[in-house]
PDB file of C-alpha atoms and ligand atoms in Angstrom:
ATOM      1  CA  MET R 212       2.779  -6.776 -17.626  1.00 79.00           C
ATOM      2  CA  ARG R 213       2.300  -5.356 -14.137  1.00 95.00           C
ATOM      3  CA  ARG R 214       5.356  -5.643 -11.898  1.00 96.00           C
ATOM      4  CA  PRO R 215       4.251  -6.715  -8.412  1.00 97.00           C
ATOM      5  CA  LEU R 216       4.584  -4.253  -5.542  1.00 98.00           C
ATOM      6  CA  ILE R 217       5.159  -5.230  -1.931  1.00 98.00           C
ATOM      7  CA  ALA R 218       4.455  -2.250   0.297  1.00 98.00           C
ATOM      8  CA  GLY R 219       5.115  -2.139   4.029  1.00 98.00           C
ATOM      9  CA  ASN R 220       2.858   0.050   6.158  1.00 98.00           C
ATOM     10  CA  TRP R 221       4.761   0.564   9.403  1.00 98.00           C
ATOM     11  CA  LYS R 222       1.825   2.515  10.909  1.00 98.00           C
ATOM     12  CA  MET R 223       2.626   4.304  14.216  1.00 98.00           C
ATOM     13  CA  ASN R 224       5.564   2.086  15.097  1.00 98.00           C
ATOM     14  CA  GLY R 225       9.220   2.702  15.691  1.00 97.00           C
ATOM     15  CA  ARG R 226      11.462   5.298  17.201  1.00 98.00           C
ATOM     16  CA  LEU R 227      14.397   6.652  15.259  1.00 98.00           C
ATOM     17  CA  ALA R 228      16.827   3.819  16.026  1.00 98.00           C
ATOM     18  CA  ASP R 229      14.200   1.140  15.240  1.00 98.00           C
ATOM     19  CA  GLY R 230      13.260   2.688  11.911  1.00 98.00           C
ATOM     20  CA  ARG R 231      16.856   3.152  10.873  1.00 98.00           C
ATOM     21  CA  LEU R 232      17.733  -0.448  11.777  1.00 98.00           C
ATOM     22  CA  LEU R 233      14.746  -1.932   9.958  1.00 98.00           C
ATOM     23  CA  ALA R 234      15.509   0.091   6.829  1.00 98.00           C
ATOM     24  CA  GLU R 235      19.182  -0.912   6.989  1.00 98.00           C
ATOM     25  CA  GLU R 236      18.235  -4.578   7.311  1.00 98.00           C
ATOM     26  CA  ILE R 237      16.019  -4.376   4.224  1.00 98.00           C
ATOM     27  CA  ALA R 238      18.661  -2.456   2.250  1.00 98.00           C
ATOM     28  CA  GLN R 239      21.334  -5.002   3.225  1.00 97.00           C
ATOM     29  CA  ARG R 240      19.217  -7.831   1.852  1.00 97.00           C
ATOM     30  CA  VAL R 241      18.821  -5.960  -1.423  1.00 97.00           C
ATOM     31  CA  HIS R 242      22.554  -5.248  -1.673  1.00 97.00           C
ATOM     32  CA  ARG R 243      23.463  -8.870  -0.879  1.00 96.00           C
ATOM     33  CA  ALA R 244      20.972 -10.214  -3.435  1.00 96.00           C
ATOM     34  CA  THR R 245      22.201  -7.773  -6.061  1.00 95.00           C
ATOM     35  CA  GLU R 246      25.874  -8.537  -5.478  1.00 94.00           C
ATOM     36  CA  THR R 247      25.787 -12.305  -4.954  1.00 95.00           C
ATOM     37  CA  GLY R 248      22.464 -13.421  -6.423  1.00 92.00           C
ATOM     38  CA  VAL R 249      21.983 -15.587  -3.317  1.00 90.00           C
ATOM     39  CA  PRO R 250      19.173 -15.415  -2.541  1.00 90.00           C
ATOM     40  CA  PRO R 251      18.048 -13.757  -5.770  1.00 92.00           C
ATOM     41  CA  LEU R 252      16.467 -10.318  -5.738  1.00 94.00           C
ATOM     42  CA  PRO R 253      12.674 -10.721  -5.712  1.00 95.00           C
ATOM     43  CA  ALA R 254      11.161  -9.634  -9.018  1.00 94.00           C
ATOM     44  CA  CYS R 255       8.948  -6.973  -7.496  1.00 97.00           C
ATOM     45  CA  ASP R 256       9.080  -3.364  -6.357  1.00 98.00           C
ATOM     46  CA  LEU R 257       9.661  -2.885  -2.638  1.00 98.00           C
ATOM     47  CA  LEU R 258       8.182   0.089  -0.813  1.00 98.00           C
ATOM     48  CA  VAL R 259       8.195   1.075   2.846  1.00 98.00           C
ATOM     49  CA  CYS R 260       5.843   3.623   4.401  1.00 99.00           C
ATOM     50  CA  PRO R 261       7.212   4.627   7.822  1.00 98.00           C
ATOM     51  CA  PRO R 262       5.645   7.217  10.109  1.00 98.00           C
ATOM     52  CA  PHE R 263       6.398  10.839   9.153  1.00 98.00           C
ATOM     53  CA  THR R 264       8.997  11.136  11.925  1.00 98.00           C
ATOM     54  CA  LEU R 265      11.163   8.414  10.397  1.00 98.00           C
ATOM     55  CA  LEU R 266      11.015   9.383   6.730  1.00 98.00           C
ATOM     56  CA  GLU R 267      14.278  11.265   6.586  1.00 98.00           C
ATOM     57  CA  ALA R 268      16.308   8.622   8.449  1.00 98.00           C
ATOM     58  CA  VAL R 269      14.770   5.784   6.469  1.00 98.00           C
ATOM     59  CA  HIS R 270      15.381   7.636   3.208  1.00 98.00           C
ATOM     60  CA  ARG R 271      19.050   7.863   4.119  1.00 98.00           C
ATOM     61  CA  ALA R 272      19.291   4.221   5.192  1.00 98.00           C
ATOM     62  CA  LEU R 273      17.709   3.043   1.926  1.00 98.00           C
ATOM     63  CA  ALA R 274      19.945   5.143  -0.333  1.00 97.00           C
ATOM     64  CA  GLY R 275      21.194   3.178  -3.320  1.00 97.00           C
ATOM     65  CA  SER R 276      19.011   0.133  -2.561  1.00 97.00           C
ATOM     66  CA  GLY R 277      16.155   0.929  -4.929  1.00 97.00           C
ATOM     67  CA  VAL R 278      13.651   0.372  -2.111  1.00 98.00           C
ATOM     68  CA  LEU R 279      10.948   3.006  -2.501  1.00 98.00           C
ATOM     69  CA  LEU R 280       9.695   5.346   0.210  1.00 98.00           C
ATOM     70  CA  GLY R 281       6.128   6.437   0.896  1.00 98.00           C
ATOM     71  CA  GLY R 282       4.022   8.352   3.387  1.00 98.00           C
ATOM     72  CA  GLN R 283       0.992   6.945   5.211  1.00 98.00           C
ATOM     73  CA  ASP R 284      -1.293   9.915   4.533  1.00 98.00           C
ATOM     74  CA  CYS R 285      -1.299  13.445   3.124  1.00 98.00           C
ATOM     75  CA  HIS R 286      -3.505  16.516   3.373  1.00 98.00           C
ATOM     76  CA  PRO R 287      -5.526  17.443   0.269  1.00 98.00           C
ATOM     77  CA  GLU R 288      -4.176  20.994   0.282  1.00 97.00           C
ATOM     78  CA  ALA R 289      -0.634  22.051  -0.545  1.00 95.00           C
ATOM     79  CA  CYS R 290      -0.103  24.229   2.551  1.00 96.00           C
ATOM     80  CA  GLY R 291      -1.935  26.347   5.095  1.00 97.00           C
ATOM     81  CA  ALA R 292      -3.443  26.368   8.576  1.00 98.00           C
ATOM     82  CA  HIS R 293      -3.783  22.616   9.131  1.00 98.00           C
ATOM     83  CA  THR R 294      -2.169  21.826  12.448  1.00 98.00           C
ATOM     84  CA  GLY R 295      -0.565  18.423  12.573  1.00 97.00           C
ATOM     85  CA  ASP R 296      -1.071  17.651   8.892  1.00 98.00           C
ATOM     86  CA  VAL R 297       1.512  16.978   6.215  1.00 98.00           C
ATOM     87  CA  SER R 298       1.173  17.809   2.518  1.00 98.00           C
ATOM     88  CA  ALA R 299       2.085  15.717  -0.499  1.00 98.00           C
ATOM     89  CA  ALA R 300       4.801  18.247  -1.399  1.00 98.00           C
ATOM     90  CA  MET R 301       6.396  17.786   2.031  1.00 98.00           C
ATOM     91  CA  LEU R 302       6.493  14.021   1.471  1.00 98.00           C
ATOM     92  CA  ALA R 303       8.023  14.466  -1.964  1.00 98.00           C
ATOM     93  CA  ASP R 304      10.658  16.734  -0.385  1.00 97.00           C
ATOM     94  CA  LEU R 305      11.705  13.883   1.917  1.00 98.00           C
ATOM     95  CA  GLY R 306      12.191  11.433  -0.922  1.00 98.00           C
ATOM     96  CA  CYS R 307       8.750   9.821  -1.024  1.00 98.00           C
ATOM     97  CA  SER R 308       7.390   8.622  -4.333  1.00 98.00           C
ATOM     98  CA  TYR R 309       4.207   6.990  -2.940  1.00 98.00           C
ATOM     99  CA  VAL R 310       1.577   7.808  -0.345  1.00 98.00           C
ATOM    100  CA  ILE R 311      -1.167   5.666   1.176  1.00 98.00           C
ATOM    101  CA  VAL R 312      -4.565   7.396   1.213  1.00 98.00           C
ATOM    102  CA  GLY R 313      -7.880   6.217   2.625  1.00 98.00           C
ATOM    103  CA  HIS R 314      -6.486   3.445   4.822  1.00 98.00           C
ATOM    104  CA  SER R 315      -9.395   1.985   6.804  1.00 98.00           C
ATOM    105  CA  GLU R 316      -7.760   3.118  10.051  1.00 98.00           C
ATOM    106  CA  ARG R 317      -8.005   6.687   8.777  1.00 98.00           C
ATOM    107  CA  ARG R 318     -11.521   6.184   7.413  1.00 98.00           C
ATOM    108  CA  GLN R 319     -12.609   4.781  10.801  1.00 97.00           C
ATOM    109  CA  ASN R 320     -10.502   6.736  13.309  1.00 97.00           C
ATOM    110  CA  HIS R 321     -10.490  10.092  11.518  1.00 97.00           C
ATOM    111  CA  GLY R 322     -13.863   9.978   9.792  1.00 97.00           C
ATOM    112  CA  GLU R 323     -12.374  10.151   6.283  1.00 98.00           C
ATOM    113  CA  ASP R 324     -14.912   9.644   3.500  1.00 98.00           C
ATOM    114  CA  ASP R 325     -14.538   8.863  -0.191  1.00 98.00           C
ATOM    115  CA  ALA R 326     -14.605  12.543  -1.224  1.00 98.00           C
ATOM    116  CA  LEU R 327     -11.715  13.378   1.101  1.00 98.00           C
ATOM    117  CA  VAL R 328      -9.763  10.325  -0.034  1.00 98.00           C
ATOM    118  CA  ARG R 329     -10.301  11.378  -3.659  1.00 98.00           C
ATOM    119  CA  ALA R 330      -9.016  14.894  -2.871  1.00 98.00           C
ATOM    120  CA  LYS R 331      -5.943  13.422  -1.153  1.00 98.00           C
ATOM    121  CA  ALA R 332      -5.241  11.143  -4.118  1.00 98.00           C
ATOM    122  CA  ALA R 333      -5.513  14.125  -6.474  1.00 97.00           C
ATOM    123  CA  ALA R 334      -3.157  16.141  -4.241  1.00 98.00           C
ATOM    124  CA  ALA R 335      -0.645  13.295  -4.329  1.00 98.00           C
ATOM    125  CA  ILE R 336      -0.817  13.073  -8.117  1.00 97.00           C
ATOM    126  CA  ALA R 337      -0.346  16.846  -8.414  1.00 97.00           C
ATOM    127  CA  GLU R 338       2.978  16.435  -6.577  1.00 97.00           C
ATOM    128  CA  ASP R 339       4.006  13.478  -8.734  1.00 97.00           C
ATOM    129  CA  LEU R 340       3.465  10.952  -5.954  1.00 98.00           C
ATOM    130  CA  VAL R 341       1.724   7.646  -6.644  1.00 98.00           C
ATOM    131  CA  PRO R 342      -1.301   7.339  -4.358  1.00 98.00           C
ATOM    132  CA  ILE R 343      -2.153   3.916  -2.944  1.00 98.00           C
ATOM    133  CA  VAL R 344      -5.904   4.215  -2.538  1.00 98.00           C
ATOM    134  CA  CYS R 345      -7.285   1.775   0.047  1.00 98.00           C
ATOM    135  CA  VAL R 346     -10.751   0.244  -0.103  1.00 98.00           C
ATOM    136  CA  GLY R 347     -12.380  -2.627   1.748  1.00 98.00           C
ATOM    137  CA  GLU R 348     -15.590  -3.843   3.350  1.00 98.00           C
ATOM    138  CA  THR R 349     -16.334  -4.414   7.026  1.00 97.00           C
ATOM    139  CA  GLU R 350     -17.199  -7.851   8.353  1.00 97.00           C
ATOM    140  CA  ALA R 351     -20.889  -6.896   8.629  1.00 97.00           C
ATOM    141  CA  GLU R 352     -20.941  -5.722   5.009  1.00 98.00           C
ATOM    142  CA  ARG R 353     -19.405  -9.029   3.869  1.00 97.00           C
ATOM    143  CA  ASP R 354     -21.845 -11.035   5.993  1.00 97.00           C
ATOM    144  CA  GLU R 355     -24.706  -9.115   4.381  1.00 98.00           C
ATOM    145  CA  GLY R 356     -23.394 -10.069   0.924  1.00 97.00           C
ATOM    146  CA  ARG R 357     -22.480  -6.476   0.086  1.00 98.00           C
ATOM    147  CA  ALA R 358     -18.686  -6.750  -0.176  1.00 98.00           C
ATOM    148  CA  LEU R 359     -18.493  -6.228  -3.952  1.00 98.00           C
ATOM    149  CA  ALA R 360     -20.989  -3.366  -3.940  1.00 98.00           C
ATOM    150  CA  VAL R 361     -19.235  -1.592  -1.060  1.00 98.00           C
ATOM    151  CA  VAL R 362     -15.774  -1.945  -2.560  1.00 98.00           C
ATOM    152  CA  THR R 363     -16.734  -0.896  -6.078  1.00 98.00           C
ATOM    153  CA  GLY R 364     -18.659   2.023  -4.552  1.00 98.00           C
ATOM    154  CA  GLN R 365     -15.521   3.116  -2.697  1.00 98.00           C
ATOM    155  CA  VAL R 366     -13.504   2.791  -5.903  1.00 98.00           C
ATOM    156  CA  ALA R 367     -16.021   5.018  -7.718  1.00 97.00           C
ATOM    157  CA  GLY R 368     -15.958   7.604  -4.930  1.00 98.00           C
ATOM    158  CA  SER R 369     -12.283   7.615  -3.966  1.00 98.00           C
ATOM    159  CA  LEU R 370     -10.524   7.790  -7.322  1.00 97.00           C
ATOM    160  CA  PRO R 371      -9.761  11.074  -9.058  1.00 95.00           C
ATOM    161  CA  GLU R 372     -11.078  11.709 -12.567  1.00 90.00           C
ATOM    162  CA  LEU R 373      -7.593  11.913 -14.030  1.00 88.00           C
ATOM    163  CA  PHE R 374      -4.460   9.902 -13.489  1.00 89.00           C
ATOM    164  CA  GLU R 375      -1.785   8.321 -15.634  1.00 90.00           C
ATOM    165  CA  PRO R 376      -2.663   4.618 -15.334  1.00 86.00           C
ATOM    166  CA  PRO R 377       0.420   3.076 -13.767  1.00 89.00           C
ATOM    167  CA  ARG R 378       0.774   6.046 -11.423  1.00 96.00           C
ATOM    168  CA  LEU R 379      -2.086   5.022  -9.157  1.00 97.00           C
ATOM    169  CA  VAL R 380      -2.326   1.863  -7.061  1.00 98.00           C
ATOM    170  CA  LEU R 381      -5.387   0.367  -5.398  1.00 98.00           C
ATOM    171  CA  ALA R 382      -5.232  -1.701  -2.227  1.00 98.00           C
ATOM    172  CA  TYR R 383      -8.101  -4.036  -1.399  1.00 98.00           C
ATOM    173  CA  GLU R 384      -7.998  -4.489   2.354  1.00 98.00           C
ATOM    174  CA  PRO R 385     -11.003  -6.160   3.979  1.00 98.00           C
ATOM    175  CA  VAL R 386     -11.347  -4.206   7.227  1.00 97.00           C
ATOM    176  CA  TRP R 387     -11.960  -7.384   9.232  1.00 97.00           C
ATOM    177  CA  ALA R 388      -8.644  -8.853   8.033  1.00 97.00           C
ATOM    178  CA  ILE R 389      -6.409  -5.954   9.075  1.00 96.00           C
ATOM    179  CA  GLY R 390      -4.266  -6.831  12.066  1.00 94.00           C
ATOM    180  CA  THR R 391      -6.588  -9.671  13.060  1.00 96.00           C
ATOM    181  CA  GLY R 392      -4.787 -12.701  11.674  1.00 94.00           C
ATOM    182  CA  LYS R 393      -7.896 -13.448   9.568  1.00 94.00           C
ATOM    183  CA  THR R 394      -7.508 -13.312   5.796  1.00 92.00           C
ATOM    184  CA  ALA R 395      -9.841 -13.434   2.850  1.00 93.00           C
ATOM    185  CA  THR R 396      -9.723 -16.752   1.049  1.00 95.00           C
ATOM    186  CA  PRO R 397      -7.592 -16.480  -2.098  1.00 96.00           C
ATOM    187  CA  GLU R 398     -10.813 -17.026  -4.102  1.00 96.00           C
ATOM    188  CA  ASP R 399     -12.685 -14.198  -2.320  1.00 96.00           C
ATOM    189  CA  ALA R 400      -9.719 -11.858  -2.710  1.00 96.00           C
ATOM    190  CA  ALA R 401      -9.433 -12.688  -6.414  1.00 96.00           C
ATOM    191  CA  GLU R 402     -13.176 -12.112  -6.899  1.00 97.00           C
ATOM    192  CA  VAL R 403     -12.946  -8.631  -5.390  1.00 98.00           C
ATOM    193  CA  HIS R 404      -9.815  -7.783  -7.383  1.00 98.00           C
ATOM    194  CA  ARG R 405     -11.611  -8.777 -10.591  1.00 98.00           C
ATOM    195  CA  ALA R 406     -14.609  -6.630  -9.652  1.00 98.00           C
ATOM    196  CA  ILE R 407     -12.318  -3.669  -8.984  1.00 98.00           C
ATOM    197  CA  ARG R 408     -10.582  -4.126 -12.338  1.00 98.00           C
ATOM    198  CA  GLY R 409     -13.965  -4.353 -14.035  1.00 97.00           C
ATOM    199  CA  ALA R 410     -15.077  -1.100 -12.392  1.00 97.00           C
ATOM    200  CA  LEU R 411     -11.840   0.570 -13.498  1.00 97.00           C
ATOM    201  CA  ALA R 412     -12.310  -0.673 -17.063  1.00 97.00           C
ATOM    202  CA  GLU R 413     -15.841   0.750 -17.209  1.00 96.00           C
ATOM    203  CA  ARG R 414     -14.694   4.155 -16.042  1.00 96.00           C
ATOM    204  CA  TYR R 415     -11.218   4.552 -17.522  1.00 95.00           C
ATOM    205  CA  GLY R 416     -11.091   1.945 -20.303  1.00 95.00           C
ATOM    206  CA  ALA R 417      -9.582  -1.529 -20.469  1.00 96.00           C
ATOM    207  CA  GLU R 418      -6.029  -0.393 -21.179  1.00 95.00           C
ATOM    208  CA  ALA R 419      -5.886   1.892 -18.165  1.00 95.00           C
ATOM    209  CA  ALA R 420      -7.533  -0.732 -15.951  1.00 96.00           C
ATOM    210  CA  GLY R 421      -4.975  -3.288 -17.081  1.00 97.00           C
ATOM    211  CA  ALA R 422      -2.107  -1.034 -16.055  1.00 97.00           C
ATOM    212  CA  VAL R 423      -3.271  -0.334 -12.499  1.00 97.00           C
ATOM    213  CA  ARG R 424      -1.746  -2.483  -9.752  1.00 98.00           C
ATOM    214  CA  ILE R 425      -4.261  -3.814  -7.246  1.00 98.00           C
ATOM    215  CA  LEU R 426      -2.723  -4.975  -3.971  1.00 98.00           C
ATOM    216  CA  TYR R 427      -4.246  -7.242  -1.356  1.00 98.00           C
ATOM    217  CA  GLY R 428      -3.866  -6.295   2.306  1.00 98.00           C
ATOM    218  CA  GLY R 429      -4.963  -7.866   5.559  1.00 97.00           C
ATOM    219  CA  SER R 430      -2.778 -10.135   7.717  1.00 95.00           C
ATOM    220  CA  VAL R 431      -0.440 -11.074   4.866  1.00 97.00           C
ATOM    221  CA  LYS R 432       2.406 -13.180   6.274  1.00 97.00           C
ATOM    222  CA  PRO R 433       5.229 -15.206   4.715  1.00 97.00           C
ATOM    223  CA  GLU R 434       3.147 -18.351   5.310  1.00 97.00           C
ATOM    224  CA  ASN R 435       0.051 -17.199   3.392  1.00 97.00           C
ATOM    225  CA  ALA R 436       1.574 -14.806   0.838  1.00 97.00           C
ATOM    226  CA  ALA R 437       1.997 -17.254  -2.043  1.00 96.00           C
ATOM    227  CA  ALA R 438      -1.618 -18.434  -1.816  1.00 96.00           C
ATOM    228  CA  LEU R 439      -3.124 -14.959  -1.357  1.00 96.00           C
ATOM    229  CA  LEU R 440      -1.043 -13.304  -4.055  1.00 95.00           C
ATOM    230  CA  GLY R 441      -1.159 -16.073  -6.618  1.00 94.00           C
ATOM    231  CA  ASP R 442      -4.054 -14.803  -8.751  1.00 94.00           C
ATOM    232  CA  ALA R 443      -3.285 -12.901 -11.952  1.00 93.00           C
ATOM    233  CA  ASP R 444      -5.369  -9.944 -10.765  1.00 95.00           C
ATOM    234  CA  VAL R 445      -3.489  -9.619  -7.450  1.00 97.00           C
ATOM    235  CA  ASP R 446      -0.448  -7.462  -8.070  1.00 97.00           C
ATOM    236  CA  GLY R 447       1.229  -7.572  -4.677  1.00 98.00           C
ATOM    237  CA  ALA R 448       0.467  -6.732  -1.077  1.00 98.00           C
ATOM    238  CA  LEU R 449       0.078  -3.930   1.405  1.00 98.00           C
ATOM    239  CA  VAL R 450       1.595  -5.411   4.553  1.00 98.00           C
ATOM    240  CA  GLY R 451       1.177  -4.048   8.075  1.00 98.00           C
ATOM    241  CA  GLY R 452       2.454  -6.100  11.015  1.00 98.00           C
ATOM    242  CA  ALA R 453       4.697  -8.415   9.007  1.00 98.00           C
ATOM    243  CA  SER R 454       6.503  -5.454   7.429  1.00 98.00           C
ATOM    244  CA  LEU R 455       8.048  -4.610  10.799  1.00 98.00           C
ATOM    245  CA  LYS R 456      10.402  -7.577  10.518  1.00 98.00           C
ATOM    246  CA  ALA R 457      12.869  -7.394   7.633  1.00 98.00           C
ATOM    247  CA  ASP R 458      12.924 -11.154   7.262  1.00 98.00           C
ATOM    248  CA  ASP R 459       9.131 -11.496   7.044  1.00 98.00           C
ATOM    249  CA  PHE R 460       8.882  -8.571   4.628  1.00 98.00           C
ATOM    250  CA  TRP R 461      11.567 -10.121   2.448  1.00 98.00           C
ATOM    251  CA  ARG R 462       9.967 -13.569   2.480  1.00 97.00           C
ATOM    252  CA  ILE R 463       6.652 -12.046   1.393  1.00 98.00           C
ATOM    253  CA  ALA R 464       8.464 -10.359  -1.489  1.00 98.00           C
ATOM    254  CA  GLU R 465      10.071 -13.677  -2.406  1.00 96.00           C
ATOM    255  CA  ALA R 466       6.630 -15.282  -2.479  1.00 95.00           C
ATOM    256  CA  VAL R 467       5.444 -12.965  -5.266  1.00 87.00           C
ATOM    257  CA  GLY R 468       8.690 -12.209  -7.036  1.00 68.00           C
TER     258      GLY R 468
HETATM  259  C1  PEP T  75      -2.491  -2.645   6.813  1.00 82.45           C
HETATM  260  O1  PEP T  75      -2.447  -1.944   7.789  1.00 82.45           O
HETATM  261  O2  PEP T  75      -2.567  -2.119   5.709  1.00 82.45           O
HETATM  262  C2  PEP T  75      -2.463  -4.089   6.995  1.00 82.45           C
HETATM  263  C3  PEP T  75      -2.774  -4.833   5.984  1.00 82.45           C
HETATM  264  O3  PEP T  75      -2.116  -4.565   8.243  1.00 82.45           O
HETATM  265  P1  PEP T  75      -1.835  -6.113   8.646  1.00 82.45           P
HETATM  266  O4  PEP T  75      -0.945  -6.679   7.576  1.00 82.45           O
HETATM  267  O5  PEP T  75      -1.173  -6.026   9.979  1.00 82.45           O
HETATM  268  O6  PEP T  75      -3.148  -6.786   8.696  1.00 82.45           O
END
């Protein structure tokens, strides 16, 4: 049984005080739910991925809450002359247990291709981080009827040869749905998730494929979360904009958990 994961991608948002406050608000909800049972603790893992500058403060604010911490990217190498980059080991040092790799904003704005994403995922695994590998088609690719081929192609190209099945997460994020308010229909999302699981089963075997969590991402909000995340092959969400409000993030978690 795959435990759902609700992951918040804060992107390039928040100064120190904002990040600390948001993390404290999430942690308070967890503590209240744990102590009083009202409202109950959602039956899912919660993860937040703040910008690098906020990791340490957020780590401190989340202490004892069980909310997980992740980075938004990592370099494929462990160290060296890479100005402005951050390695998987550095993230682990700050308390991260997850890292997003291959987000479409990095594929588009930084020219990242599948081979680089694969190397980043492998670097994350080498440091005992769980990579969240993002894939997703553009609007033109969907309109041309190529969504499944594009996504399964990205899965083939972006995943490392070796990983321990639960310790890798995939995120299906249609590029046209990110930050736009548009979402895939629950049926379209479920179809892509099934195709991804099928591709994983062919390459790694059915047992491994069954253990991998596949998240949906793209304008997930409290209002649409239950419908989008209701399919058995959808194991949670990668949430951008709505993860910047503790209440919205929590309500999304309640919708799956
Ligand atoms: C994302 O950035 O991964 C994302 C899904 O963003 P949003 O929820 O804002 O569409």
